[in-house]
Amino acid sequence: MTNRRIVAGLFISADGVVGAPEQWTFQHMSDQATAAIGGLIGDADTMLLGRRTYEEFAGYWATQSGPMAEAMNGIRKLVASTTLTAAGWANSEVLDGDLVQRLGELKQIPGRNINTSGSISIVQTLLEAGLIDDLHLMVFPVVLGEGTRLFPANGKRIDMTLHASATFDTGVVHLHYRLGGSR
């Protein structure tokens, strides 16, 4: 078994906004996008979430059924939070200590991918620390003009290699990048 990879998957607008995707993605979702998301989940044994994303996901997925719900409810979930003391959703635990240090340690343990989705500040922190191996961006055909952006204007340079791409019937483009030395 190889060491884990940290894989980030995000919905992003054509102008780089990642915040509040529930307000602008649904009209462009398709079976193709669902299959791509399912593939990412299937390649992982752990999901890393921030407190807000954890609470949103737990509030929704814990009451759902079907293959996607089974995957979401069954996967190990790590919650990066300084305010949450307990995590009640199945297979969840609060990640203690320094996030970058803990994730660096977890990457060294053999296993499948550690996925993160929707937790923008975590993704930004891990990008800055050079811990993300794969970045999956689902680019939606919408320009929002304002909102939380994945890459801040004053951020550092991040070199990426396009590993794969796909265009879905709804105009969403799935870009899979490998970062740094993770080719």
XYZ file of C-alpha atoms in Angstrom:
183
model
C 0.000 0.000 0.000
C 1.296 3.481 -0.794
C 1.203 6.592 1.327
C -1.957 8.597 1.202
C -2.623 11.462 -1.162
C -4.564 14.541 -0.123
C -7.162 15.285 -2.775
C -9.205 18.492 -2.845
C -12.378 18.669 -4.902
C -14.162 21.975 -5.344
C -16.908 23.595 -7.363
C -15.579 26.857 -8.836
C -17.122 29.542 -11.042
C -15.467 30.628 -14.272
C -14.122 33.685 -12.415
C -12.622 31.700 -9.528
C -15.332 31.926 -6.859
C -15.745 28.882 -4.627
C -17.968 30.329 -1.907
C -21.664 29.457 -1.546
C -21.826 26.893 -4.385
C -25.308 25.844 -3.270
C -26.500 29.135 -4.764
C -25.104 28.665 -8.280
C -24.299 25.021 -9.101
C -27.504 22.990 -9.075
C -28.816 24.049 -12.491
C -25.587 22.691 -14.011
C -25.360 19.403 -12.116
C -25.683 16.189 -14.091
C -25.189 12.450 -13.858
C -21.678 13.051 -15.228
C -20.803 15.390 -12.344
C -22.345 13.005 -9.818
C -20.289 10.125 -11.248
C -17.077 12.179 -11.032
C -17.808 13.072 -7.408
C -18.637 9.437 -6.646
C -15.316 8.381 -8.151
C -13.429 10.754 -5.887
C -15.261 9.443 -2.829
C -14.660 5.849 -3.909
C -10.890 6.413 -4.045
C -10.751 7.697 -0.454
C -10.898 6.187 2.993
C -10.944 9.505 4.865
C -12.698 12.837 4.420
C -11.324 16.050 5.928
C -13.868 18.774 6.668
C -13.952 22.113 8.407
C -16.574 22.656 11.105
C -19.112 24.503 8.941
C -18.892 22.049 6.046
C -19.024 19.151 8.512
C -22.202 20.535 10.091
C -23.814 21.121 6.685
C -22.878 17.659 5.394
C -23.883 15.900 8.639
C -27.211 17.720 8.695
C -27.992 16.504 5.202
C -26.271 13.143 4.607
C -27.042 11.542 7.989
C -30.734 11.425 7.030
C -30.317 10.310 3.405
C -30.213 6.867 1.815
C -28.784 5.437 -1.391
C -25.256 4.780 -2.665
C -23.911 8.336 -2.228
C -25.357 8.603 1.293
C -23.901 5.218 2.212
C -20.485 6.371 1.012
C -20.707 9.695 2.858
C -22.010 8.156 6.064
C -19.563 5.244 5.980
C -16.291 7.047 5.266
C -14.017 8.125 8.125
C -14.452 11.860 8.694
C -11.897 14.165 10.315
C -13.174 17.562 11.417
C -10.656 20.391 11.645
C -12.086 22.743 14.230
C -10.942 24.803 17.173
C -14.490 25.174 18.511
C -16.094 21.748 18.037
C -15.429 19.340 20.909
C -17.324 16.286 19.664
C -18.467 14.998 16.296
C -21.706 13.001 16.360
C -22.028 11.991 12.694
C -21.113 8.337 12.060
C -17.363 7.646 11.800
C -16.419 11.245 12.667
C -13.760 12.604 14.965
C -12.428 16.052 15.757
C -8.859 16.486 14.557
C -6.748 17.939 17.341
C -3.446 19.767 17.147
C -1.847 21.707 14.317
C -3.688 20.967 11.053
C -0.636 21.077 8.766
C 1.437 18.905 11.098
C -1.361 16.364 11.610
C -2.103 16.084 7.887
C 1.593 15.712 7.124
C 1.689 12.812 9.595
C -1.501 11.237 8.220
C -0.103 11.357 4.669
C 2.759 9.123 5.784
C 0.432 6.366 6.972
C -0.427 3.846 4.236
C -4.007 4.059 3.065
C -6.280 5.456 0.434
C -6.844 9.135 -0.346
C -7.761 11.789 2.178
C -10.389 13.954 0.472
C -11.448 17.453 1.331
C -14.345 19.287 -0.228
C -16.043 22.589 0.430
C -13.788 23.622 3.305
C -12.133 26.542 1.539
C -9.891 27.760 4.373
C -8.581 24.210 4.866
C -7.863 23.829 1.155
C -6.096 27.203 1.121
C -4.014 26.264 4.177
C -3.034 22.908 2.680
C -2.212 24.487 -0.698
C 0.024 27.027 1.046
C 1.752 24.209 2.970
C 2.247 22.131 -0.190
C 0.254 19.190 1.183
C -2.357 18.823 -1.561
C -1.393 16.241 -4.166
C -4.439 16.446 -6.453
C -6.815 19.324 -7.088
C -10.120 18.578 -8.811
C -11.883 21.725 -9.968
C -15.357 21.496 -11.424
C -15.587 24.776 -13.301
C -19.181 25.933 -13.692
C -20.217 28.133 -16.638
C -21.129 31.156 -14.549
C -19.364 34.417 -13.680
C -20.312 35.630 -10.214
C -18.245 38.819 -9.976
C -17.766 38.534 -6.229
C -17.424 35.973 -3.497
C -14.813 33.840 -1.811
C -12.057 32.923 -4.233
C -9.875 29.845 -4.005
C -6.673 31.639 -4.943
C -6.176 34.952 -3.131
C -4.701 37.887 -5.049
C -1.642 37.915 -2.790
C -1.113 34.142 -2.659
C 2.014 32.235 -3.531
C 2.754 30.600 -6.863
C 1.521 27.011 -7.162
C 2.678 24.938 -10.114
C 0.207 22.366 -11.367
C 0.155 19.786 -14.125
C -3.114 18.969 -15.869
C -3.598 15.238 -15.337
C -7.072 14.868 -16.885
C -10.052 16.889 -18.036
C -13.638 16.264 -19.059
C -16.442 18.477 -20.310
C -19.946 17.582 -19.161
C -23.152 18.071 -21.151
C -24.179 21.009 -18.917
C -20.990 22.950 -19.720
C -19.192 22.073 -16.477
C -15.510 21.301 -17.038
C -13.786 18.891 -14.639
C -10.080 19.692 -14.363
C -7.811 17.296 -12.466
C -4.463 18.824 -11.572
C -1.448 17.234 -9.900
C 0.530 19.633 -7.740
C 4.236 20.077 -7.125
C 6.134 16.810 -7.138
C 2.938 14.682 -7.284
C 2.905 13.772 -10.940
